[in-house]
Coordinates of N, CA and C in Angstrom, one line a residue:
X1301 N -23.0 80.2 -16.1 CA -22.1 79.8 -15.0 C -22.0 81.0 -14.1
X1302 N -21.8 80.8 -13.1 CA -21.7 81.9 -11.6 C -20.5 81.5 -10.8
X1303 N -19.7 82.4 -11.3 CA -18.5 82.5 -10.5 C -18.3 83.5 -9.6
X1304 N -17.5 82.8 -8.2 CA -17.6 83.8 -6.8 C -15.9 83.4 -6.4
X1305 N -15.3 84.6 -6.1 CA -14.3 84.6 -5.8 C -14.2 84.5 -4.1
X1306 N -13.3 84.0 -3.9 CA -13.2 83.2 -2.3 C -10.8 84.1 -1.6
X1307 N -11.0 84.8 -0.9 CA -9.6 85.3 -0.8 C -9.8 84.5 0.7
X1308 N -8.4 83.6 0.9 CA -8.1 82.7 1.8 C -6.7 82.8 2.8
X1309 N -6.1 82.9 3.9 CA -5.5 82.5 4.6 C -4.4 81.3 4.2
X1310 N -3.5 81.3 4.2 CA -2.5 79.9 3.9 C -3.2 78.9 5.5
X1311 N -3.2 77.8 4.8 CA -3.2 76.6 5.4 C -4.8 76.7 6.2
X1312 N -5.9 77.1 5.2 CA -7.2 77.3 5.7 C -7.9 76.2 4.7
X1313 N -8.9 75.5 5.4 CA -9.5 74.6 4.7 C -11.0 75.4 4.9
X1314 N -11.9 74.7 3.8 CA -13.2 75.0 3.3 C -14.1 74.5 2.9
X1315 N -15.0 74.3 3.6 CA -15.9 73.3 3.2 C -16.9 74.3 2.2
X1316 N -17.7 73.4 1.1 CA -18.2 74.2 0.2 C -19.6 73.5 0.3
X1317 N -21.0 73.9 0.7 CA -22.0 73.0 0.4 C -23.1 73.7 -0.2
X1318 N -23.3 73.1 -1.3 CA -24.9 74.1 -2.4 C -25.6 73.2 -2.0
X1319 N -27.1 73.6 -1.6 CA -28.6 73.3 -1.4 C -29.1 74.0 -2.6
X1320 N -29.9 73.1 -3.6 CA -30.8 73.3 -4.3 C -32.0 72.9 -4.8
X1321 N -31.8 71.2 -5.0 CA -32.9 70.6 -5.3 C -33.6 70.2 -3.4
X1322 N -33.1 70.3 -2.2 CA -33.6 69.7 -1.1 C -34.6 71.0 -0.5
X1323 N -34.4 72.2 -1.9 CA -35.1 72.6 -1.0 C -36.2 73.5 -2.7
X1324 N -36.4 72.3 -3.5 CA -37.1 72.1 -4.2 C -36.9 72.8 -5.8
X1325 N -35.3 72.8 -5.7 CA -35.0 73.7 -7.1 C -34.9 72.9 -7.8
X1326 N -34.8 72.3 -9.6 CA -34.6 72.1 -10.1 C -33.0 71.5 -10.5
X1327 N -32.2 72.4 -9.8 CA -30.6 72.3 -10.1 C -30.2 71.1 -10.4
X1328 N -29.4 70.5 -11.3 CA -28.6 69.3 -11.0 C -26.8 70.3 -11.0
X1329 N -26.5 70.3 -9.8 CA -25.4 71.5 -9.8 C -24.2 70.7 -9.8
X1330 N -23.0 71.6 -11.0 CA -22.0 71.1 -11.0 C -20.8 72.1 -10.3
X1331 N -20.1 71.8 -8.9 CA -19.5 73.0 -8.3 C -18.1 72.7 -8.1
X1332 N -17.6 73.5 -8.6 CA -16.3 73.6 -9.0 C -15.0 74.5 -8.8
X1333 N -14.1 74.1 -7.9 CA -12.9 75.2 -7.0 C -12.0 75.2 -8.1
X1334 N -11.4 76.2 -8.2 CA -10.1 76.6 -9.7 C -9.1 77.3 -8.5
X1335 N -8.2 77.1 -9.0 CA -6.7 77.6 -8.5 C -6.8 79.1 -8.6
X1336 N -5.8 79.6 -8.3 CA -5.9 81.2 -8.6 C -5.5 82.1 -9.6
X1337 N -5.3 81.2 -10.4 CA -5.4 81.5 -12.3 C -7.0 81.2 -12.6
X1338 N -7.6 80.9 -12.3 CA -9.0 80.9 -12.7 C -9.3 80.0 -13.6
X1339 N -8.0 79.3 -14.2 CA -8.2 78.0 -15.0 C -7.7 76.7 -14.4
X1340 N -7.0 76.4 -13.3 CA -6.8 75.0 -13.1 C -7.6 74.6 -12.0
X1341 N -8.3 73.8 -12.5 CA -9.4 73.0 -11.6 C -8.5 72.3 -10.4
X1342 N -9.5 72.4 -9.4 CA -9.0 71.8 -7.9 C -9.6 70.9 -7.2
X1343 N -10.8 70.7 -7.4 CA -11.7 69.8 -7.2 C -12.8 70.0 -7.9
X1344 N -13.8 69.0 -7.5 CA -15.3 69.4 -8.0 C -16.4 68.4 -8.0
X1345 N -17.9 68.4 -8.0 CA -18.5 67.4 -7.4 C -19.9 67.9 -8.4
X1346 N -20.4 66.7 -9.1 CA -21.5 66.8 -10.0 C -22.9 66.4 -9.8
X1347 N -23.8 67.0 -10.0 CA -25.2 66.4 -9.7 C -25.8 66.1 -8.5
X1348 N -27.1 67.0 -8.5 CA -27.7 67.0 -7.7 C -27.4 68.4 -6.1
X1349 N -27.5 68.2 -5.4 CA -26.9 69.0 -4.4 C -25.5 68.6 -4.6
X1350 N -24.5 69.6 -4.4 CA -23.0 69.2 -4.0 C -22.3 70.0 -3.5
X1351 N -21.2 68.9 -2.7 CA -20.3 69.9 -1.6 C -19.0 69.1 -2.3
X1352 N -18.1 69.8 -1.4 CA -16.5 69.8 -1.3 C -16.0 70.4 -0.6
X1353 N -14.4 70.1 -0.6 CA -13.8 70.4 0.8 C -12.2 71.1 -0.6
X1354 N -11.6 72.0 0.5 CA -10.1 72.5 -0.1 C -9.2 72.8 0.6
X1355 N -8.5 72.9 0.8 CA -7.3 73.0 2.0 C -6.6 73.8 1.4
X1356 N -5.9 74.8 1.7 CA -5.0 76.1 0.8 C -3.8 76.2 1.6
X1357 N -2.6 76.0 1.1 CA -1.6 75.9 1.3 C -0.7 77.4 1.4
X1358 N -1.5 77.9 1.0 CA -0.8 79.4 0.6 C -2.0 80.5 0.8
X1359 N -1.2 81.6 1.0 CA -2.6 83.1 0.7 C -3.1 83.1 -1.3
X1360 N -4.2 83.7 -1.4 CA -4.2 83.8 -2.0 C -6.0 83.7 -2.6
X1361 N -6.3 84.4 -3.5 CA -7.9 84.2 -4.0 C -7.8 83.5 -5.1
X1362 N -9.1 82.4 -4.6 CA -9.2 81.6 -5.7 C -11.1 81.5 -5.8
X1363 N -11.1 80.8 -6.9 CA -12.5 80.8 -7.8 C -13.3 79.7 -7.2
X1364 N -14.6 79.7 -7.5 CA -15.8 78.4 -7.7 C -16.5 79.2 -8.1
X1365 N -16.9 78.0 -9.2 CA -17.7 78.0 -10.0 C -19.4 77.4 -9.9
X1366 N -20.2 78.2 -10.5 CA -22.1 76.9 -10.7 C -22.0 76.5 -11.2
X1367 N -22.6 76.1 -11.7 CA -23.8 75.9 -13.3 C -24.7 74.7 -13.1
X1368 N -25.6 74.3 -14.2 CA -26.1 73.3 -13.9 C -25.6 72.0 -15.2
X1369 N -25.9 71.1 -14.7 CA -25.6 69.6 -15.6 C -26.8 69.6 -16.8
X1370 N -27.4 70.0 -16.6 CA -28.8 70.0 -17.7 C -28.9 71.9 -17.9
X1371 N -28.4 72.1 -19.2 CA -28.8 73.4 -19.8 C -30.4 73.4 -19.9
X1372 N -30.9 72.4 -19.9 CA -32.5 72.8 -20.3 C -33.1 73.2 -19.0
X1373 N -32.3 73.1 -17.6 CA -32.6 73.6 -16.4 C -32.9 74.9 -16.3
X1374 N -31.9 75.7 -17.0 CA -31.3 77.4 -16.6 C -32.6 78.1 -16.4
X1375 N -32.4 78.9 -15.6 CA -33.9 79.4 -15.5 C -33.9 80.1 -14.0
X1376 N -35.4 80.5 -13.5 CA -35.8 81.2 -12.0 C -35.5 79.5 -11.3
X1377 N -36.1 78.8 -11.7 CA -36.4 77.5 -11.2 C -35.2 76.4 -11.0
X1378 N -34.0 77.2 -11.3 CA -32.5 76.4 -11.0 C -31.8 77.4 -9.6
X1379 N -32.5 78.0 -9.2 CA -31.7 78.2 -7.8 C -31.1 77.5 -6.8
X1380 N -30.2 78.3 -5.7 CA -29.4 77.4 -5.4 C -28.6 78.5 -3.9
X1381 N -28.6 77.6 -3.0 CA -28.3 78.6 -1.6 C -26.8 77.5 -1.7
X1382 N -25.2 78.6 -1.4 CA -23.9 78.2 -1.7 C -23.6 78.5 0.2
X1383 N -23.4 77.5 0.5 CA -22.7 77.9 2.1 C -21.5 77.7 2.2
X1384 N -20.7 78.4 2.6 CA -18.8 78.0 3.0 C -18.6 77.8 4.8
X1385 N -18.1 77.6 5.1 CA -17.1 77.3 6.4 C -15.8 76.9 6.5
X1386 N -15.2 77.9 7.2 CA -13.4 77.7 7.1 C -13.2 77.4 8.5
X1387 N -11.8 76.5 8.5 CA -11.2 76.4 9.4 C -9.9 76.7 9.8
X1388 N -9.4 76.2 10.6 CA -8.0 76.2 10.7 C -7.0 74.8 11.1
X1389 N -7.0 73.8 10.3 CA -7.2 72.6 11.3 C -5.8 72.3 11.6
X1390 N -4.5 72.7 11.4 CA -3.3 72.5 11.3 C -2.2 72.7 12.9
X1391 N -2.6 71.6 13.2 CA -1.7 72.4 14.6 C -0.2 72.4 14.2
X1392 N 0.9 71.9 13.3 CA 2.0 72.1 12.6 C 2.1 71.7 11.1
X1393 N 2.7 72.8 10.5 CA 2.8 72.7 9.1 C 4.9 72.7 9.0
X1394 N 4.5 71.6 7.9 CA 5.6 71.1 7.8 C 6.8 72.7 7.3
X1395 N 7.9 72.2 7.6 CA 9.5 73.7 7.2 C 10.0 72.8 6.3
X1396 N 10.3 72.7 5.2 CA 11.5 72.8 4.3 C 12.4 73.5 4.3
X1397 N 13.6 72.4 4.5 CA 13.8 71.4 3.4 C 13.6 70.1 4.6
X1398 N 12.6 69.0 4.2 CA 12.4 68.1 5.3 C 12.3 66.9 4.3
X1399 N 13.6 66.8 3.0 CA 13.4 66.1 2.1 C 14.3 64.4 2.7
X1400 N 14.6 64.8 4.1 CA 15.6 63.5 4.4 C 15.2 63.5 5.9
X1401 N 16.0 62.0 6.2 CA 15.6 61.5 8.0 C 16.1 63.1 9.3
X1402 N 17.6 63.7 8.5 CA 18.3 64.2 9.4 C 17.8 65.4 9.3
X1403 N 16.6 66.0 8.3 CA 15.7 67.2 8.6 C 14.3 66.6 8.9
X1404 N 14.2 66.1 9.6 CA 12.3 65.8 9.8 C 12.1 66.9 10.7
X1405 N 10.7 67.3 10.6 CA 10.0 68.0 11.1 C 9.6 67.5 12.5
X1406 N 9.6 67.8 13.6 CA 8.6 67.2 14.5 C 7.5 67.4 14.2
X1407 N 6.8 66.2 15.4 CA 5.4 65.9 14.9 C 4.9 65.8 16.2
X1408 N 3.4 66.5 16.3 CA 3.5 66.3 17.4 C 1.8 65.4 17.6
X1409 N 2.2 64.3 18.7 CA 0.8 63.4 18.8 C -0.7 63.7 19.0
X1410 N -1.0 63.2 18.2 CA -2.6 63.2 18.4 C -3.0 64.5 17.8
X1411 N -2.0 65.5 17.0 CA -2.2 66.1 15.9 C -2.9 66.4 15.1
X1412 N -2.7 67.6 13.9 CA -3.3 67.6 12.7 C -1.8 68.4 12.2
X1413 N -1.1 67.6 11.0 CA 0.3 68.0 10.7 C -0.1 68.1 9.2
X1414 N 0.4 69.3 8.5 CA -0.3 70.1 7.6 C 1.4 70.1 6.5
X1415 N 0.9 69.6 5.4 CA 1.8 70.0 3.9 C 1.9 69.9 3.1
X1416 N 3.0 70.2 2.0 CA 2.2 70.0 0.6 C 3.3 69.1 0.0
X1417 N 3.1 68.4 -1.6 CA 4.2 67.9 -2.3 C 4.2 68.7 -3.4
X1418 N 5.6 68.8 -3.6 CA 6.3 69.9 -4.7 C 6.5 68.8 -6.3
X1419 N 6.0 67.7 -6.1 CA 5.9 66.8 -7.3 C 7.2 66.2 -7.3
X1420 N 7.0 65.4 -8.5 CA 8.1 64.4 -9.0 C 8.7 65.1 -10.2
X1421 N 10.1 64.8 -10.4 CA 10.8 65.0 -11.5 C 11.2 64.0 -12.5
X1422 N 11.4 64.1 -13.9 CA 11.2 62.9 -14.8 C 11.9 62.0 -14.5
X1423 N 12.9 61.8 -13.8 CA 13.6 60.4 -13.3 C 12.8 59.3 -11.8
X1424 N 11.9 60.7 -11.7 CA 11.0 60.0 -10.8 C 11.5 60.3 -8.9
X1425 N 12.5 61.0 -8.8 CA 12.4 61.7 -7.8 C 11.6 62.0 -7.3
X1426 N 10.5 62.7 -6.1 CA 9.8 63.2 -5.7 C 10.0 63.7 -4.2
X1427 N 9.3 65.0 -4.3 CA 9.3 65.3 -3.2 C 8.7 64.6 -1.7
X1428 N 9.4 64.4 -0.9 CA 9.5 63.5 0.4 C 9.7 64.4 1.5
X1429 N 8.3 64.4 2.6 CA 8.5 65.0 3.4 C 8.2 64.1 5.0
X1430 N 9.6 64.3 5.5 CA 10.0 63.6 6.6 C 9.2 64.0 8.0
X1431 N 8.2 63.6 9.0 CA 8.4 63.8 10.0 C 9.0 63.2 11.1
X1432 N 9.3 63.3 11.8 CA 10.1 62.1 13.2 C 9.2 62.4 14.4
X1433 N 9.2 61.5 15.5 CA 8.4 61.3 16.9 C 9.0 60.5 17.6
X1434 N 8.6 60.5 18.9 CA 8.9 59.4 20.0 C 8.2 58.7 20.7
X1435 N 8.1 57.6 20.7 CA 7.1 56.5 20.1 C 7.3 55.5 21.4
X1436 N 6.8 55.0 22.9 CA 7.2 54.2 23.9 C 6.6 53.0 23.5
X1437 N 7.6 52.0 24.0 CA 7.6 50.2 23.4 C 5.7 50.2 24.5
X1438 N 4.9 49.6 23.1 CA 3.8 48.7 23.7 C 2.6 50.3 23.6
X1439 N 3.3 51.1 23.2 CA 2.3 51.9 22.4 C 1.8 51.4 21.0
X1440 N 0.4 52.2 20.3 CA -0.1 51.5 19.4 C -0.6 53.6 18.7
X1441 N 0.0 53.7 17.9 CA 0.0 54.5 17.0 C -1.1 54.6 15.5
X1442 N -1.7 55.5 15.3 CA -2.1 55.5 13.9 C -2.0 56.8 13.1
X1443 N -1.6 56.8 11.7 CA -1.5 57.9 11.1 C -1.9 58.0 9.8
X1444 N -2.7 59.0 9.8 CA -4.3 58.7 8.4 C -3.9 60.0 8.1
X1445 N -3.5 59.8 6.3 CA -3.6 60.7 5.5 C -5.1 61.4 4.9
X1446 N -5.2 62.6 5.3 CA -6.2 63.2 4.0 C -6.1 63.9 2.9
X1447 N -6.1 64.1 1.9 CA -5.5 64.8 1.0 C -6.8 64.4 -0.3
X1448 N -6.8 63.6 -1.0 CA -8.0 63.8 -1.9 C -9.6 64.3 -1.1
X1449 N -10.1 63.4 -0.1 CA -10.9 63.9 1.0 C -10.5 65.0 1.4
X1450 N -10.4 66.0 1.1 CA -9.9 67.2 1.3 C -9.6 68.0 0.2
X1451 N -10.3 67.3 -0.9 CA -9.9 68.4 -2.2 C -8.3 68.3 -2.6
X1452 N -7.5 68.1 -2.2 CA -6.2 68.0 -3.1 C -6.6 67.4 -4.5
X1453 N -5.3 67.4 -4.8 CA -5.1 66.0 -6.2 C -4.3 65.7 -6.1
X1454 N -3.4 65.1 -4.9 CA -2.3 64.7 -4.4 C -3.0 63.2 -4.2
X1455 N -2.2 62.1 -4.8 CA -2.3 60.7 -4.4 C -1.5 60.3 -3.4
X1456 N -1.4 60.4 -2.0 CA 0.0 60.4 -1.4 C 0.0 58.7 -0.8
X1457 N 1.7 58.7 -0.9 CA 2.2 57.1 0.0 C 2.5 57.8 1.5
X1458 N 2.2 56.7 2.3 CA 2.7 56.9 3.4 C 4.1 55.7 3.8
X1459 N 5.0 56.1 4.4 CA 5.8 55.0 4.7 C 6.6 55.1 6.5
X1460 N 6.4 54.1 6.9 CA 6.9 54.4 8.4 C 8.2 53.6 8.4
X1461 N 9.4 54.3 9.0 CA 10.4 53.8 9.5 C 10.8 53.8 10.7
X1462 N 12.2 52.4 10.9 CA 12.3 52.8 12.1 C 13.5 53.6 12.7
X1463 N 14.0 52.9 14.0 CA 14.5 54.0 14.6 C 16.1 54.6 14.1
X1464 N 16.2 53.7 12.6 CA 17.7 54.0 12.0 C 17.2 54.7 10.6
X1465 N 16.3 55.1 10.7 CA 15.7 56.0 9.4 C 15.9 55.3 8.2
X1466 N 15.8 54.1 8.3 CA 16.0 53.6 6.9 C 15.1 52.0 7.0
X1467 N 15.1 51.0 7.5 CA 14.2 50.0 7.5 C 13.1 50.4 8.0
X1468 N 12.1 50.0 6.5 CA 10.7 50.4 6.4 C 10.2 49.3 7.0
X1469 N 9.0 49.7 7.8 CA 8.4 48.9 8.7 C 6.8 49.0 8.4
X1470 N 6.7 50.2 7.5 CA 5.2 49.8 6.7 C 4.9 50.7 5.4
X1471 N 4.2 50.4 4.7 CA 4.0 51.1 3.7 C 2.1 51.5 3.5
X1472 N 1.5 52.6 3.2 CA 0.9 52.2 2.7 C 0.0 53.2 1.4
X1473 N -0.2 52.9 0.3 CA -0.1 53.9 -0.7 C -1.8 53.9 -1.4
X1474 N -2.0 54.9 -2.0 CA -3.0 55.0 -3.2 C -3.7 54.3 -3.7
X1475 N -3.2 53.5 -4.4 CA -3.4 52.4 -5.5 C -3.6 51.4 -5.1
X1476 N -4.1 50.8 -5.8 CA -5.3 51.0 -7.3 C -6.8 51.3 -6.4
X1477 N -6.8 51.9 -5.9 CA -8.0 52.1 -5.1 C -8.3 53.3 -5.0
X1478 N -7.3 54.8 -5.0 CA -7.5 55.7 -4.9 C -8.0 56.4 -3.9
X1479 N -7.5 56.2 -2.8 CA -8.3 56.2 -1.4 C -7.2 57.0 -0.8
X1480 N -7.1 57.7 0.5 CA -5.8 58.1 1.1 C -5.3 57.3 2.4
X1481 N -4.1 57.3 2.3 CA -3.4 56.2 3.1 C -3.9 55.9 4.3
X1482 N -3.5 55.3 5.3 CA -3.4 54.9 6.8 C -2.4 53.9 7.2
X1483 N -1.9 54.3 8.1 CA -0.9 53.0 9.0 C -1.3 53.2 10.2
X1484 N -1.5 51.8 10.9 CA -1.5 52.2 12.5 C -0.6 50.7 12.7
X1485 N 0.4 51.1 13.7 CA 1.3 50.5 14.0 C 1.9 50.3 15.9
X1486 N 2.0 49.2 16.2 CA 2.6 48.8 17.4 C 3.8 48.5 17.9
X1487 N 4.6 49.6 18.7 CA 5.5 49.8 18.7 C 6.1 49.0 19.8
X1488 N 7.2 48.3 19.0 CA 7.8 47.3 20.5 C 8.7 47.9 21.3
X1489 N 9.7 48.7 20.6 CA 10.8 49.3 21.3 C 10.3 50.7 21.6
X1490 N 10.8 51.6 22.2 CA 10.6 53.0 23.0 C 12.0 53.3 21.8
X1491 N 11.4 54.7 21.2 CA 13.0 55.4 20.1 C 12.4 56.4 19.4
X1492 N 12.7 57.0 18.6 CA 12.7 58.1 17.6 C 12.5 57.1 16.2
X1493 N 11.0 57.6 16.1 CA 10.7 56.8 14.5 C 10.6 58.1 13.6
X1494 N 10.0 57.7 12.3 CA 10.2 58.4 11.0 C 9.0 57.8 10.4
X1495 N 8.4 59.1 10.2 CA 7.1 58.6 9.2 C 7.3 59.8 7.6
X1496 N 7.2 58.8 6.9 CA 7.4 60.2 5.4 C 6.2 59.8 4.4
X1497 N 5.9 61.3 3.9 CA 4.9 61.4 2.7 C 5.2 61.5 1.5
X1498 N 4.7 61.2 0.7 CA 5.2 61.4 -0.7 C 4.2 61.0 -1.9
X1499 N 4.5 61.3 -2.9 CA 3.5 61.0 -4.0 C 3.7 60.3 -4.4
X1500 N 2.4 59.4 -4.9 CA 2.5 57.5 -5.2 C 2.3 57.4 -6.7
X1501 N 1.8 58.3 -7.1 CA 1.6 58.4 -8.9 C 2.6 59.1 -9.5
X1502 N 3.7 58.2 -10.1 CA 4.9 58.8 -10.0 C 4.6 60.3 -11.5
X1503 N 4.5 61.5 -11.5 CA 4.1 62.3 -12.3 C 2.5 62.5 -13.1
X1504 N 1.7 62.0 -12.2 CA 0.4 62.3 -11.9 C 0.4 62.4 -10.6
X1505 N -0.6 62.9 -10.2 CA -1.5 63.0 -9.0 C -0.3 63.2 -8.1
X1506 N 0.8 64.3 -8.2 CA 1.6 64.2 -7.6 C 1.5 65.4 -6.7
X1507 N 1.6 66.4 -7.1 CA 1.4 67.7 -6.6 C 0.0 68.0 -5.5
X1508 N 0.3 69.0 -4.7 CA -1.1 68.8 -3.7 C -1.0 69.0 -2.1
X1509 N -1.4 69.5 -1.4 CA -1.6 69.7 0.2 C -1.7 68.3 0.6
X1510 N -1.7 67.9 2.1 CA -2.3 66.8 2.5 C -2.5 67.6 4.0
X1511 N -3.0 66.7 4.7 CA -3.3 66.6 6.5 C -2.7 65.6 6.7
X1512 N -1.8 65.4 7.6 CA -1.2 64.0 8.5 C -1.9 64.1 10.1
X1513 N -3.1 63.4 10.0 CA -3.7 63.0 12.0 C -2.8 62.0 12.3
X1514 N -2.4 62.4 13.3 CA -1.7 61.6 14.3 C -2.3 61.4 15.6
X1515 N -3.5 59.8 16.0 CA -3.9 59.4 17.0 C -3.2 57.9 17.7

């Protein structure tokens, strides 16, 4: 196994892509991002050429890993060219404490709104992070979560409210599909809405970065 240490910027994403067999190696490659304990896996993608993506929430150096899926591979003839590119895609990252309507974050349109969930607690609380906007009647709105597509392990819900921070006007979450959210929504009245994130697996898949686009 071939491990390369990667030191990152808070709130920098990375794309990870290994070429090996396309350019006639043997590899069936398993590549794999670890936290910055070097043991908790963060993503990872099996066989054949593979990429991924990771979003880093914090400073900090963290790991990826090679190897190959077939030991009978290892050898001159399991090579493999590893390419990264970072970005910066966050035009606002969420301030805590934005766990309620009367602290939301602005948000601003047509965005890329950047943050993380601090998990659930055994009663099933969870961390809920509020943004608010201003939203004119006969506008048409949409707001697409990324966060597994992005390497997290965050399952996030999305829910939009309206202009009294409390009657939900859409939901849409995870499950059973595993996919990350989307709402796009049509706005009758002109007001101050509320859109919040949160984790849909109540004590799995809770923890995690996400991206909120706002088009």
């Amino acid at each position: 196994m071939d491990w390369f240490s990667l030191g990152v910027s808070a709130w920098t994403q990375v794309d990870f892509e290994l070429t090996g067999q396309a350019d006639g190696s043997q590899i069936s490659a398993v590549l794999a991002l670890w936290s910055d304990d070097g043991v908790t896996l963060l993503a990872e993608d099996i066989g054949g050429d593979a990429s991924m993506s990771g979003i880093f929430p914090y400073n900090g150096t963290f790991y990826v890993s090679v190897n190959d899926q077939n030991p009978a591979n290892a050898g001159w003839d399991s090579y493999y060219t590893l390419n990264t590119i970072e970005s910066s895609p966050c035009d606002q990252v969420e301030i805590e404490s934005n766990d309620e309507v009367g602290l939301a974050d602005g948000l601003v349109a047509w965005g890329t709104h950047c943050g993380e969930s601090d998990g659930c607690d055994p009663v099933f609380y969870c961390d809920q992070d509020y943004w608010s906007f201003y939203a004119f009647a006969g506008e048409t709105w949409t707001f697409d979560i990324d966060a597994l597509d992005v390497g997290s392990l965050l399952a996030a819900e999305l829910r939009l409210f309206d202009t009294d921070g409390s009657t939900e006007l859409a939901t849409s979450e995870n499950m059973p599909l595993l996919i990350d959210p989307e709402i796009t929504w049509d706005f009758a009245d002109s007001g101050t809405y509320y859109i919040e994130v949160s984790a849909d697996w109540y004590l799995v898949n809770d923890i995690g970065p996400y991206m909120l686009y706002v088009y």
